[in-house]
Amino acid sequence: MGKVVAGVAIVCAAAACAAAAVVVSSRMRVRSQRRHARNVLQEFQEACSTPLPRLRQVVDAMAVEMHAGLVSEGGSRLKMLPTFVDRLPHGDEKGLYYAVDLGGTNFRVLRVQLGGKQGRVIKQEYEEVAIPPELMIGSSDELFDFIAKELSSFVAREGDGFRPVAGQSREIGFTFSFPVQQTALNSGTLLNWTKGFKVVDAIGQDVVAALQTCIQKRGHEMRIAALVNDTVGTLAGGRYWNEDVMIAVILGTGTNAAYVERAQAISKCGNVLPKSGQMVINMEWGNFWSSHLPRTQADEALDNETINPGEQGFEKMISGMYLGDVVRRVLLKMAQEAALFGPNVPRKMLEAFSLGTPDMSKMHADESSDLKVVGNVLRDVYGIENTSLAVRKIVYEVCDTVAERGARLAAAGIVGILKKIGRDGTHSKWKVASEQNHVNGCEEVGSPVASECGKTVVAMDGGLYERYSKFRAYMQVAVVELLGDASKDVVVELSKDGSGIGAALLAASVSQNGRK
Ligand code: BGC
């Protein structure tokens, strides 16, 4: 009997030891996996880093590429597209104008009754609909007919308070947020698609003619008076309220910037220069590229899997369509190489774009001590249950790294434009411009006259900038870091939904109705 008891005791002890060994070894495995994940994180952080000297190189590269893109067609990856907008709204525009706005996942129509300097925006209404995904990769006829149909039903609901000028057809500003080579304010051919659109037969087409035809087919007497990029619309909308607005930047699904350039600097336009001496340039900065950009393996892999590989390199590092996917790719690497989320890689994590930037932003905004929101998003999006705090911290840091890099690069882009137009504070000597020869109101000269250029306002729009507060904060910090003292003369501010109304304002300023 005694022997049996002793035997049982030995077996139990051995089992306990084995169990303990299993626990210890599993803990060690988890620790070593965690260490591996941390190494992946560290490597990624180093590859993404944007210390000040590197950012300055990006600033310089942006300014240099801007010059090159203005000198000759194809001189730079920056298209630097002339927009034929040589006058921005002043406030005296009057009448009823429409705008249609195609550029991202949503499509918008709006109408606005302008009341001149006194009345300004008397009344406005808009409607927004999601673009059916099949139209983003369908045919040109289908896409433009969809726009015409939405516009038509919106016009049919025009109510009280909107008065078209007697005897005039309704005029439209068409915000089309893709690269277009304009030949006039109201015509231009599509160069290429971005942001997941791929309507192949529209490339090379005049997008104004295409939409105008569809509108007419529906029996409407409406005329597209202005074709504008969303950045140009934002610039126009911003300038309507504040005459210091010189630059507009969109940080949304895609990204881009437009600014007011001295006509003489646009050498590729030859002699066809506007009398006003200025023209708005649509930079198409999403396609900017420089060897100074901190590109990682995750960026390369992402680029290869997009429908426009090799294009929009800057956009793929900083805009809302892509940030979430960069995060996903890093998490996937951690899942595959370090079993960060358990022995199995969550299936859905293998799917491109399964983590949206809004989810990333939600996790990044998590201030709770146990990073509860991070845990919830991982559960809801990928079905990963019961993540430890250590795992959540790693995920949080990946979001932080990707957002910080994107925001700092966007800041460098903005400062690059300021540098190009001589408003980054590095031009110590200024004099007020003469009528004929000026750089956006000021001229850099060797003379000792140092006078004030006043404030330079950068009008910002786009969901990423508006809704991702940590991104916005990182960007502001980097602008100040780069500009130093000169940052007191630069205001970067949200100009919400300016692009549609800006297009309507530009339509107004070219139409007879809108002119005084
Ligand atoms: C387009 C630009 C547009 C920007 C923001 C980019 O993908 O190429 O034309 O301004 O997105 O919408």
Short mmCIF file of C-alpha atoms and ligand atoms in Angstrom, two decimals:
data_model
loop_
_atom_site.label_atom_id
_atom_site.label_comp_id
_atom_site.label_asym_id
_atom_site.label_seq_id
_atom_site.Cartn_x
_atom_site.Cartn_y
_atom_site.Cartn_z
CA MET A 1 0.00 0.00 0.00
CA GLY A 2 2.80 2.35 1.05
CA LYS A 3 4.54 1.60 -2.24
CA VAL A 4 1.43 2.44 -4.21
CA VAL A 5 1.06 5.79 -2.41
CA ALA A 6 4.70 6.60 -3.02
CA GLY A 7 4.28 5.65 -6.70
CA VAL A 8 1.23 7.87 -7.10
CA ALA A 9 3.08 10.72 -5.39
CA ILE A 10 6.00 10.33 -7.76
CA VAL A 11 3.73 10.26 -10.83
CA CYS A 12 1.89 13.38 -9.58
CA ALA A 13 5.12 15.20 -8.92
CA ALA A 14 6.41 14.28 -12.35
CA ALA A 15 3.15 15.46 -13.95
CA ALA A 16 3.32 18.70 -12.00
CA CYS A 17 6.91 19.18 -13.10
CA ALA A 18 5.99 18.46 -16.69
CA ALA A 19 3.08 20.88 -16.51
CA ALA A 20 5.31 23.51 -14.96
CA ALA A 21 7.88 22.89 -17.66
CA VAL A 22 5.19 23.31 -20.31
CA VAL A 23 4.05 26.57 -18.71
CA VAL A 24 7.60 27.84 -18.39
CA SER A 25 8.50 26.85 -21.91
CA SER A 26 5.31 28.37 -23.29
CA ARG A 27 6.01 31.56 -21.37
CA MET A 28 9.52 31.57 -22.74
CA ARG A 29 8.19 31.04 -26.23
CA VAL A 30 5.73 33.90 -25.84
CA ARG A 31 8.51 36.10 -24.49
CA SER A 32 10.81 35.25 -27.31
CA GLN A 33 8.04 35.85 -29.86
CA ARG A 34 7.29 39.17 -28.21
CA ARG A 35 11.00 40.02 -28.39
CA HIS A 36 11.01 39.12 -32.05
CA ALA A 37 7.94 41.30 -32.66
CA ARG A 38 9.67 44.16 -30.84
CA ASN A 39 12.69 43.72 -33.10
CA VAL A 40 10.46 43.92 -36.16
CA LEU A 41 8.93 47.07 -34.69
CA GLN A 42 12.29 48.62 -33.98
CA GLU A 43 13.56 47.89 -37.46
CA PHE A 44 10.40 49.41 -38.92
CA GLN A 45 10.69 52.49 -36.72
CA GLU A 46 14.26 53.03 -37.82
CA ALA A 47 13.32 52.68 -41.47
CA CYS A 48 10.49 55.20 -41.00
CA SER A 49 12.41 57.77 -39.04
CA THR A 50 12.24 61.38 -40.17
CA PRO A 51 14.75 63.38 -38.15
CA LEU A 52 14.99 67.06 -38.96
CA PRO A 53 17.96 66.84 -41.38
CA ARG A 54 16.16 64.21 -43.41
CA LEU A 55 12.96 66.26 -43.46
CA ARG A 56 14.94 69.25 -44.69
CA GLN A 57 16.22 67.13 -47.57
CA VAL A 58 12.63 66.31 -48.45
CA VAL A 59 11.75 70.02 -48.30
CA ASP A 60 14.59 70.86 -50.67
CA ALA A 61 13.73 68.01 -53.01
CA MET A 62 10.12 69.19 -53.16
CA ALA A 63 11.19 72.75 -54.07
CA VAL A 64 13.66 71.51 -56.69
CA GLU A 65 11.09 69.18 -58.28
CA MET A 66 8.57 72.00 -58.39
CA HIS A 67 10.99 74.09 -60.41
CA ALA A 68 11.72 71.19 -62.73
CA GLY A 69 8.04 70.44 -63.27
CA LEU A 70 7.35 74.05 -64.21
CA VAL A 71 10.14 74.22 -66.74
CA SER A 72 9.14 71.37 -69.02
CA GLU A 73 6.39 68.80 -69.44
CA GLY A 74 7.66 65.58 -67.90
CA GLY A 75 10.58 67.44 -66.27
CA SER A 76 9.65 65.97 -62.92
CA ARG A 77 7.40 63.36 -61.38
CA LEU A 78 5.51 66.38 -60.06
CA LYS A 79 3.17 67.20 -62.92
CA MET A 80 2.79 70.86 -61.89
CA LEU A 81 -0.35 71.25 -63.98
CA PRO A 82 -1.43 74.73 -65.08
CA THR A 83 -5.07 75.19 -64.11
CA PHE A 84 -5.99 78.30 -66.11
CA VAL A 85 -7.23 79.79 -62.85
CA ASP A 86 -5.59 83.18 -62.95
CA ARG A 87 -8.00 84.98 -60.69
CA LEU A 88 -9.33 83.72 -57.40
CA PRO A 89 -12.73 84.69 -56.00
CA HIS A 90 -12.94 88.05 -54.28
CA GLY A 91 -16.38 87.97 -52.77
CA ASP A 92 -18.32 89.91 -55.37
CA GLU A 93 -19.67 86.79 -57.11
CA LYS A 94 -23.46 86.72 -57.42
CA GLY A 95 -26.14 84.29 -58.53
CA LEU A 96 -27.01 80.60 -58.36
CA TYR A 97 -24.26 78.10 -59.11
CA TYR A 98 -23.96 74.37 -58.96
CA ALA A 99 -20.99 72.15 -58.27
CA VAL A 100 -20.38 68.46 -58.72
CA ASP A 101 -17.50 66.94 -56.87
CA LEU A 102 -15.96 63.59 -57.83
CA GLY A 103 -12.76 62.59 -56.19
CA GLY A 104 -12.92 59.87 -53.60
CA THR A 105 -15.26 57.33 -52.23
CA ASN A 106 -18.12 59.84 -52.13
CA PHE A 107 -19.67 61.98 -54.77
CA ARG A 108 -21.23 65.32 -53.97
CA VAL A 109 -23.58 67.78 -55.61
CA LEU A 110 -24.20 71.24 -54.27
CA ARG A 111 -25.91 74.50 -55.09
CA VAL A 112 -25.12 77.88 -53.70
CA GLN A 113 -26.77 81.25 -53.94
CA LEU A 114 -24.08 83.92 -53.86
CA GLY A 115 -24.96 87.41 -52.79
CA GLY A 116 -21.84 89.44 -53.61
CA LYS A 117 -19.72 91.24 -51.02
CA GLN A 118 -22.67 91.97 -48.74
CA GLY A 119 -24.64 88.76 -48.94
CA ARG A 120 -21.74 86.31 -49.50
CA VAL A 121 -23.14 82.78 -49.27
CA ILE A 122 -26.86 83.41 -48.92
CA LYS A 123 -27.87 79.80 -49.02
CA GLN A 124 -26.35 76.47 -49.88
CA GLU A 125 -27.44 72.86 -50.02
CA TYR A 126 -25.60 69.69 -50.80
CA GLU A 127 -26.06 65.98 -51.08
CA GLU A 128 -23.53 63.22 -50.88
CA VAL A 129 -23.74 59.67 -52.15
CA ALA A 130 -21.24 56.83 -52.05
CA ILE A 131 -19.83 55.91 -55.44
CA PRO A 132 -20.89 52.35 -56.26
CA PRO A 133 -17.55 50.46 -56.29
CA GLU A 134 -18.27 48.89 -59.70
CA LEU A 135 -18.36 52.36 -61.25
CA MET A 136 -14.81 53.03 -60.08
CA ILE A 137 -13.54 50.36 -62.43
CA GLY A 138 -16.29 50.38 -65.07
CA SER A 139 -16.73 52.43 -68.23
CA SER A 140 -16.52 56.15 -68.75
CA ASP A 141 -20.14 56.37 -69.98
CA GLU A 142 -21.43 54.64 -66.86
CA LEU A 143 -19.45 56.88 -64.52
CA PHE A 144 -20.36 60.18 -66.15
CA ASP A 145 -23.95 59.12 -66.61
CA PHE A 146 -24.14 58.34 -62.88
CA ILE A 147 -22.89 61.87 -62.12
CA ALA A 148 -25.38 63.41 -64.56
CA LYS A 149 -28.22 61.38 -63.05
CA GLU A 150 -27.40 62.45 -59.48
CA LEU A 151 -27.06 66.06 -60.59
CA SER A 152 -30.33 65.88 -62.46
CA SER A 153 -32.32 64.62 -59.50
CA PHE A 154 -30.68 67.22 -57.26
CA VAL A 155 -31.57 70.04 -59.66
CA ALA A 156 -35.14 68.79 -59.79
CA ARG A 157 -35.36 69.43 -56.05
CA GLU A 158 -34.20 73.04 -56.25
CA GLY A 159 -36.36 74.83 -53.72
CA ASP A 160 -37.11 78.32 -52.52
CA GLY A 161 -34.31 80.74 -51.99
CA PHE A 162 -32.40 79.73 -55.13
CA ARG A 163 -32.80 82.05 -58.07
CA PRO A 164 -31.09 81.45 -61.39
CA VAL A 165 -30.40 84.65 -63.23
CA ALA A 166 -33.22 85.23 -65.73
CA GLY A 167 -32.32 84.05 -69.20
CA GLN A 168 -29.16 82.26 -68.08
CA SER A 169 -28.56 78.55 -67.96
CA ARG A 170 -27.39 77.12 -64.68
CA GLU A 171 -23.62 77.06 -64.50
CA ILE A 172 -21.59 74.29 -62.92
CA GLY A 173 -18.18 74.08 -61.33
CA PHE A 174 -16.88 70.53 -61.82
CA THR A 175 -14.47 69.37 -59.12
CA PHE A 176 -12.64 66.40 -60.55
CA SER A 177 -9.86 65.27 -58.26
CA PHE A 178 -7.55 63.37 -60.53
CA PRO A 179 -4.64 64.46 -62.69
CA VAL A 180 -5.97 66.39 -65.68
CA GLN A 181 -4.05 68.26 -68.34
CA GLN A 182 -6.14 71.36 -68.80
CA THR A 183 -6.33 73.23 -72.06
CA ALA A 184 -8.69 75.88 -70.73
CA LEU A 185 -10.56 76.54 -67.52
CA ASN A 186 -13.42 74.42 -68.82
CA SER A 187 -11.67 71.58 -70.59
CA GLY A 188 -8.99 69.06 -69.86
CA THR A 189 -7.99 65.47 -70.55
CA LEU A 190 -7.57 62.87 -67.88
CA LEU A 191 -3.94 61.77 -67.56
CA ASN A 192 -4.36 58.85 -65.20
CA TRP A 193 -6.52 57.63 -62.37
CA THR A 194 -5.53 57.40 -58.72
CA LYS A 195 -7.17 56.30 -55.44
CA GLY A 196 -8.45 52.96 -56.71
CA PHE A 197 -10.31 54.31 -59.76
CA LYS A 198 -9.55 52.61 -63.04
CA VAL A 199 -12.02 53.60 -65.73
CA VAL A 200 -9.66 52.84 -68.55
CA ASP A 201 -11.56 54.33 -71.49
CA ALA A 202 -11.76 57.72 -69.76
CA ILE A 203 -7.99 58.21 -69.88
CA GLY A 204 -7.17 60.71 -72.59
CA GLN A 205 -10.79 61.90 -72.73
CA ASP A 206 -11.94 65.45 -72.15
CA VAL A 207 -13.80 64.95 -68.88
CA VAL A 208 -15.82 68.14 -69.27
CA ALA A 209 -17.08 67.10 -72.71
CA ALA A 210 -17.89 63.63 -71.36
CA LEU A 211 -19.98 64.99 -68.48
CA GLN A 212 -21.54 67.77 -70.54
CA THR A 213 -22.79 65.20 -73.08
CA CYS A 214 -24.39 63.09 -70.35
CA ILE A 215 -26.05 66.17 -68.83
CA GLN A 216 -27.47 67.17 -72.19
CA LYS A 217 -28.75 63.66 -72.85
CA ARG A 218 -30.87 64.13 -69.77
CA GLY A 219 -32.32 67.27 -71.28
CA HIS A 220 -30.73 69.80 -68.96
CA GLU A 221 -29.62 73.24 -70.05
CA MET A 222 -26.62 73.40 -67.78
CA ARG A 223 -23.11 74.43 -68.68
CA ILE A 224 -19.87 73.35 -67.06
CA ALA A 225 -18.04 76.65 -66.68
CA ALA A 226 -15.01 75.50 -64.68
CA LEU A 227 -13.12 72.25 -64.22
CA VAL A 228 -11.12 72.25 -61.00
CA ASN A 229 -9.09 69.87 -58.92
CA ASP A 230 -10.20 69.63 -55.27
CA THR A 231 -7.03 71.41 -54.16
CA VAL A 232 -7.83 74.26 -56.53
CA GLY A 233 -11.41 74.38 -55.29
CA THR A 234 -10.13 74.47 -51.71
CA LEU A 235 -7.75 77.29 -52.59
CA ALA A 236 -10.59 79.24 -54.21
CA GLY A 237 -12.96 78.53 -51.33
CA GLY A 238 -10.29 79.54 -48.80
CA ARG A 239 -9.39 82.72 -50.65
CA TYR A 240 -13.05 83.75 -50.79
CA TRP A 241 -12.93 84.24 -47.02
CA ASN A 242 -9.29 85.04 -46.47
CA GLU A 243 -7.03 86.80 -48.91
CA ASP A 244 -3.87 85.42 -47.30
CA VAL A 245 -4.63 81.89 -48.54
CA MET A 246 -1.85 80.98 -50.98
CA ILE A 247 -1.70 77.21 -50.74
CA ALA A 248 -4.28 74.44 -50.41
CA VAL A 249 -3.54 70.88 -49.38
CA ILE A 250 -5.84 67.88 -49.37
CA LEU A 251 -5.09 65.03 -46.99
CA GLY A 252 -7.93 62.61 -47.49
CA THR A 253 -8.30 59.37 -49.41
CA GLY A 254 -5.62 60.83 -51.68
CA THR A 255 -3.34 63.79 -51.25
CA ASN A 256 -2.32 66.79 -53.30
CA ALA A 257 -1.51 70.50 -53.16
CA ALA A 258 -2.16 73.59 -55.25
CA TYR A 259 -0.72 77.07 -54.89
CA VAL A 260 -0.53 80.45 -56.54
CA GLU A 261 2.48 80.71 -58.82
CA ARG A 262 4.04 83.63 -60.59
CA ALA A 263 3.09 83.30 -64.27
CA GLN A 264 6.64 83.95 -65.41
CA ALA A 265 7.90 81.00 -63.43
CA ILE A 266 5.77 78.62 -65.49
CA SER A 267 8.21 78.45 -68.38
CA LYS A 268 6.56 75.42 -69.94
CA CYS A 269 3.56 77.62 -70.77
CA GLY A 270 5.70 79.66 -73.16
CA ASN A 271 4.04 82.92 -74.07
CA VAL A 272 0.55 81.86 -73.15
CA LEU A 273 0.70 83.59 -69.82
CA PRO A 274 -2.22 85.11 -67.99
CA LYS A 275 -2.46 88.88 -67.84
CA SER A 276 -3.02 88.75 -64.11
CA GLY A 277 0.60 87.62 -63.75
CA GLN A 278 -0.37 84.61 -61.66
CA MET A 279 -1.77 81.16 -62.11
CA VAL A 280 -2.82 78.43 -59.75
CA ILE A 281 -0.76 75.27 -60.20
CA ASN A 282 -2.12 71.84 -59.40
CA MET A 283 1.04 70.08 -58.26
CA GLU A 284 -0.25 66.50 -58.15
CA TRP A 285 2.21 66.04 -55.30
CA GLY A 286 0.93 62.52 -54.65
CA ASN A 287 3.35 61.44 -57.35
CA PHE A 288 6.32 63.22 -55.77
CA TRP A 289 9.36 61.05 -55.32
CA SER A 290 12.76 61.52 -53.75
CA SER A 291 15.45 59.14 -52.57
CA HIS A 292 15.22 60.93 -49.21
CA LEU A 293 11.76 59.51 -48.52
CA PRO A 294 11.98 56.82 -45.84
CA ARG A 295 10.59 53.87 -47.76
CA THR A 296 10.22 50.47 -46.12
CA GLN A 297 9.59 46.94 -47.33
CA ALA A 298 5.96 47.38 -46.33
CA ASP A 299 5.67 50.38 -48.68
CA GLU A 300 7.24 48.44 -51.52
CA ALA A 301 4.96 45.48 -51.02
CA LEU A 302 1.93 47.76 -50.84
CA ASP A 303 2.92 49.59 -54.01
CA ASN A 304 3.36 46.31 -55.91
CA GLU A 305 -0.15 45.24 -55.04
CA THR A 306 -1.94 48.45 -56.00
CA ILE A 307 -3.55 49.02 -59.38
CA ASN A 308 -1.02 51.77 -60.14
CA PRO A 309 2.38 50.36 -59.09
CA GLY A 310 5.28 52.78 -59.34
CA GLU A 311 2.95 55.77 -59.22
CA GLN A 312 1.77 58.06 -56.42
CA GLY A 313 4.69 57.10 -54.18
CA PHE A 314 4.26 60.08 -51.84
CA GLU A 315 0.50 59.53 -51.67
CA LYS A 316 1.01 55.91 -50.68
CA MET A 317 3.08 57.02 -47.69
CA ILE A 318 0.83 59.79 -46.43
CA SER A 319 -2.79 59.51 -47.46
CA GLY A 320 -5.88 57.94 -45.95
CA MET A 321 -6.33 55.28 -48.57
CA TYR A 322 -3.01 53.67 -47.67
CA LEU A 323 -1.93 54.35 -44.07
CA GLY A 324 -4.09 51.59 -42.60
CA ASP A 325 -2.68 49.12 -45.07
CA VAL A 326 0.92 49.97 -44.19
CA VAL A 327 0.01 49.20 -40.57
CA ARG A 328 -1.65 45.93 -41.60
CA ARG A 329 1.45 44.83 -43.49
CA VAL A 330 3.69 45.38 -40.49
CA LEU A 331 1.25 43.55 -38.20
CA LEU A 332 1.10 40.71 -40.70
CA LYS A 333 4.87 40.39 -40.66
CA MET A 334 4.73 40.24 -36.86
CA ALA A 335 1.99 37.62 -37.02
CA GLN A 336 3.90 35.50 -39.51
CA GLU A 337 7.38 35.81 -38.09
CA ALA A 338 6.70 36.22 -34.39
CA ALA A 339 3.24 34.67 -33.91
CA LEU A 340 2.18 37.95 -32.31
CA PHE A 341 -1.49 37.04 -32.39
CA GLY A 342 -1.12 33.37 -31.55
CA PRO A 343 -0.05 30.28 -33.48
CA ASN A 344 -2.29 31.08 -36.46
CA VAL A 345 -2.08 34.13 -38.64
CA PRO A 346 -5.55 35.75 -38.63
CA ARG A 347 -6.92 34.94 -42.11
CA LYS A 348 -8.36 38.35 -42.76
CA MET A 349 -5.03 39.99 -42.07
CA LEU A 350 -3.82 38.55 -45.34
CA GLU A 351 -6.39 40.66 -47.19
CA ALA A 352 -5.10 43.94 -48.61
CA PHE A 353 -6.85 47.01 -47.22
CA SER A 354 -8.64 45.00 -44.53
CA LEU A 355 -7.50 47.56 -41.96
CA GLY A 356 -8.85 50.99 -42.81
CA THR A 357 -7.19 54.21 -41.75
CA PRO A 358 -10.26 55.07 -39.60
CA ASP A 359 -9.60 51.88 -37.60
CA MET A 360 -5.95 52.77 -37.30
CA SER A 361 -6.89 56.26 -36.14
CA LYS A 362 -9.28 54.82 -33.56
CA MET A 363 -6.54 52.62 -32.10
CA HIS A 364 -4.09 55.48 -32.16
CA ALA A 365 -6.52 57.69 -30.24
CA ASP A 366 -6.81 55.12 -27.46
CA GLU A 367 -5.84 56.81 -24.18
CA SER A 368 -7.03 54.04 -21.85
CA SER A 369 -4.49 52.39 -19.55
CA ASP A 370 -5.25 48.91 -20.91
CA LEU A 371 -5.54 50.04 -24.54
CA LYS A 372 -9.05 48.68 -24.62
CA VAL A 373 -9.93 50.26 -27.95
CA VAL A 374 -6.91 48.65 -29.60
CA GLY A 375 -8.11 45.28 -28.25
CA ASN A 376 -11.63 45.91 -29.53
CA VAL A 377 -10.50 46.86 -33.03
CA LEU A 378 -8.27 43.77 -33.26
CA ARG A 379 -11.23 41.67 -32.16
CA ASP A 380 -13.78 43.33 -34.45
CA VAL A 381 -11.64 43.53 -37.56
CA TYR A 382 -9.55 40.37 -37.25
CA GLY A 383 -11.39 38.24 -34.72
CA ILE A 384 -8.36 38.24 -32.39
CA GLU A 385 -9.65 37.68 -28.84
CA ASN A 386 -8.03 38.49 -25.52
CA THR A 387 -4.92 40.30 -26.61
CA SER A 388 -2.46 41.10 -23.86
CA LEU A 389 -1.46 44.65 -23.04
CA ALA A 390 2.02 43.96 -24.40
CA VAL A 391 0.56 43.00 -27.78
CA ARG A 392 -1.74 46.02 -27.83
CA LYS A 393 1.19 48.30 -27.08
CA ILE A 394 3.08 46.97 -30.07
CA VAL A 395 0.05 47.50 -32.32
CA TYR A 396 -0.38 51.02 -30.97
CA GLU A 397 3.25 51.81 -31.71
CA VAL A 398 2.97 50.60 -35.29
CA CYS A 399 0.04 53.01 -35.79
CA ASP A 400 2.02 55.80 -34.17
CA THR A 401 5.05 55.20 -36.39
CA VAL A 402 3.07 55.16 -39.62
CA ALA A 403 1.03 58.25 -38.71
CA GLU A 404 4.04 60.22 -37.53
CA ARG A 405 6.01 59.50 -40.67
CA GLY A 406 3.09 60.44 -42.94
CA ALA A 407 2.37 63.63 -41.05
CA ARG A 408 5.99 64.77 -41.01
CA LEU A 409 6.36 64.11 -44.71
CA ALA A 410 3.20 66.08 -45.42
CA ALA A 411 4.68 68.93 -43.35
CA ALA A 412 7.90 68.76 -45.37
CA GLY A 413 5.81 68.99 -48.55
CA ILE A 414 4.08 72.13 -47.29
CA VAL A 415 7.36 73.73 -46.27
CA GLY A 416 8.77 72.79 -49.70
CA ILE A 417 6.02 74.88 -51.32
CA LEU A 418 6.63 77.74 -48.90
CA LYS A 419 10.28 77.57 -49.83
CA LYS A 420 9.48 77.62 -53.54
CA ILE A 421 7.37 80.75 -53.18
CA GLY A 422 9.84 82.38 -50.82
CA ARG A 423 7.76 82.23 -47.68
CA ASP A 424 9.70 79.82 -45.53
CA GLY A 425 11.68 82.50 -43.74
CA THR A 426 14.99 81.63 -45.39
CA HIS A 427 14.73 84.64 -47.70
CA SER A 428 15.89 87.39 -45.42
CA LYS A 429 15.48 90.32 -47.73
CA TRP A 430 12.09 91.22 -49.06
CA LYS A 431 10.52 94.12 -50.76
CA VAL A 432 6.94 94.64 -51.72
CA ALA A 433 6.52 93.48 -55.28
CA SER A 434 6.20 95.70 -58.24
CA GLU A 435 3.16 95.09 -60.45
CA GLN A 436 5.04 93.21 -63.15
CA ASN A 437 7.61 91.24 -61.28
CA HIS A 438 6.52 89.60 -58.14
CA VAL A 439 6.60 86.30 -56.36
CA ASN A 440 3.14 85.88 -54.96
CA GLY A 441 3.04 89.39 -53.67
CA CYS A 442 6.66 89.55 -52.58
CA GLU A 443 9.93 89.53 -54.36
CA GLU A 444 13.19 88.15 -53.20
CA VAL A 445 15.86 90.73 -53.84
CA GLY A 446 19.33 91.56 -52.72
CA SER A 447 18.18 94.97 -51.59
CA PRO A 448 18.14 95.82 -47.92
CA VAL A 449 14.42 96.59 -47.95
CA ALA A 450 12.90 94.10 -45.56
CA SER A 451 9.19 94.54 -45.40
CA GLU A 452 6.32 92.36 -44.39
CA CYS A 453 4.73 89.78 -46.65
CA GLY A 454 2.07 89.30 -44.03
CA LYS A 455 0.66 85.94 -43.17
CA THR A 456 0.64 82.98 -45.48
CA VAL A 457 -2.36 80.75 -44.99
CA VAL A 458 -2.40 77.11 -46.00
CA ALA A 459 -5.99 75.90 -46.42
CA MET A 460 -6.27 72.24 -45.46
CA ASP A 461 -9.05 69.81 -46.21
CA GLY A 462 -9.66 66.07 -46.36
CA GLY A 463 -10.93 63.47 -43.93
CA LEU A 464 -7.49 62.38 -42.81
CA TYR A 465 -6.52 65.87 -41.72
CA GLU A 466 -9.91 66.64 -40.30
CA ARG A 467 -10.54 63.48 -38.34
CA TYR A 468 -7.14 62.03 -37.43
CA SER A 469 -6.15 64.33 -34.61
CA LYS A 470 -2.76 62.75 -33.84
CA PHE A 471 -1.79 62.96 -37.51
CA ARG A 472 -2.77 66.63 -37.51
CA ALA A 473 -0.81 67.32 -34.35
CA TYR A 474 2.34 65.60 -35.65
CA MET A 475 2.06 67.63 -38.83
CA GLN A 476 1.74 70.94 -37.00
CA VAL A 477 4.75 70.16 -34.83
CA ALA A 478 6.88 69.31 -37.85
CA VAL A 479 5.85 72.51 -39.69
CA VAL A 480 6.98 74.54 -36.68
CA GLU A 481 10.19 72.51 -36.33
CA LEU A 482 11.04 73.12 -39.98
CA LEU A 483 10.11 76.78 -40.13
CA GLY A 484 11.45 77.89 -36.78
CA ASP A 485 10.71 81.58 -36.24
CA ALA A 486 9.06 81.92 -39.62
CA SER A 487 6.26 79.67 -38.42
CA LYS A 488 4.65 82.68 -36.75
CA ASP A 489 3.78 83.99 -40.22
CA VAL A 490 2.35 80.73 -41.49
CA VAL A 491 -1.14 79.59 -40.59
CA VAL A 492 -2.18 76.05 -41.42
CA GLU A 493 -5.92 75.81 -41.01
CA LEU A 494 -8.86 73.62 -41.81
CA SER A 495 -10.95 74.91 -44.69
CA LYS A 496 -13.72 72.40 -44.51
CA ASP A 497 -15.60 71.37 -47.64
CA GLY A 498 -14.18 74.31 -49.53
CA SER A 499 -13.56 72.39 -52.72
CA GLY A 500 -17.17 72.14 -53.93
CA ILE A 501 -18.05 75.68 -53.10
CA GLY A 502 -14.69 76.79 -54.49
CA ALA A 503 -15.58 75.20 -57.82
CA ALA A 504 -18.95 76.99 -57.78
CA LEU A 505 -17.17 80.26 -57.02
CA LEU A 506 -14.76 79.75 -59.90
CA ALA A 507 -17.70 78.99 -62.19
CA ALA A 508 -19.25 82.23 -60.94
CA SER A 509 -16.17 84.28 -61.51
CA VAL A 510 -15.85 83.18 -65.14
CA SER A 511 -19.50 83.41 -65.99
CA GLN A 512 -21.05 86.66 -67.07
CA ASN A 513 -23.46 86.44 -64.18
CA GLY A 514 -20.75 86.30 -61.65
CA ARG A 515 -18.80 89.25 -62.91
CA LYS A 516 -19.61 92.66 -61.71
C1 BGC B 1 -5.30 63.00 -57.06
C2 BGC B 1 -5.38 64.49 -56.95
C3 BGC B 1 -6.30 64.89 -55.82
C4 BGC B 1 -5.89 64.20 -54.53
C5 BGC B 1 -6.80 64.53 -53.36
C6 BGC B 1 -4.95 62.39 -55.71
O1 BGC B 1 -4.98 61.00 -55.77
O2 BGC B 1 -4.34 62.61 -58.01
O3 BGC B 1 -5.82 65.05 -58.15
O4 BGC B 1 -6.25 66.26 -55.65
O5 BGC B 1 -5.88 62.81 -54.72
O6 BGC B 1 -8.10 64.19 -53.61
#
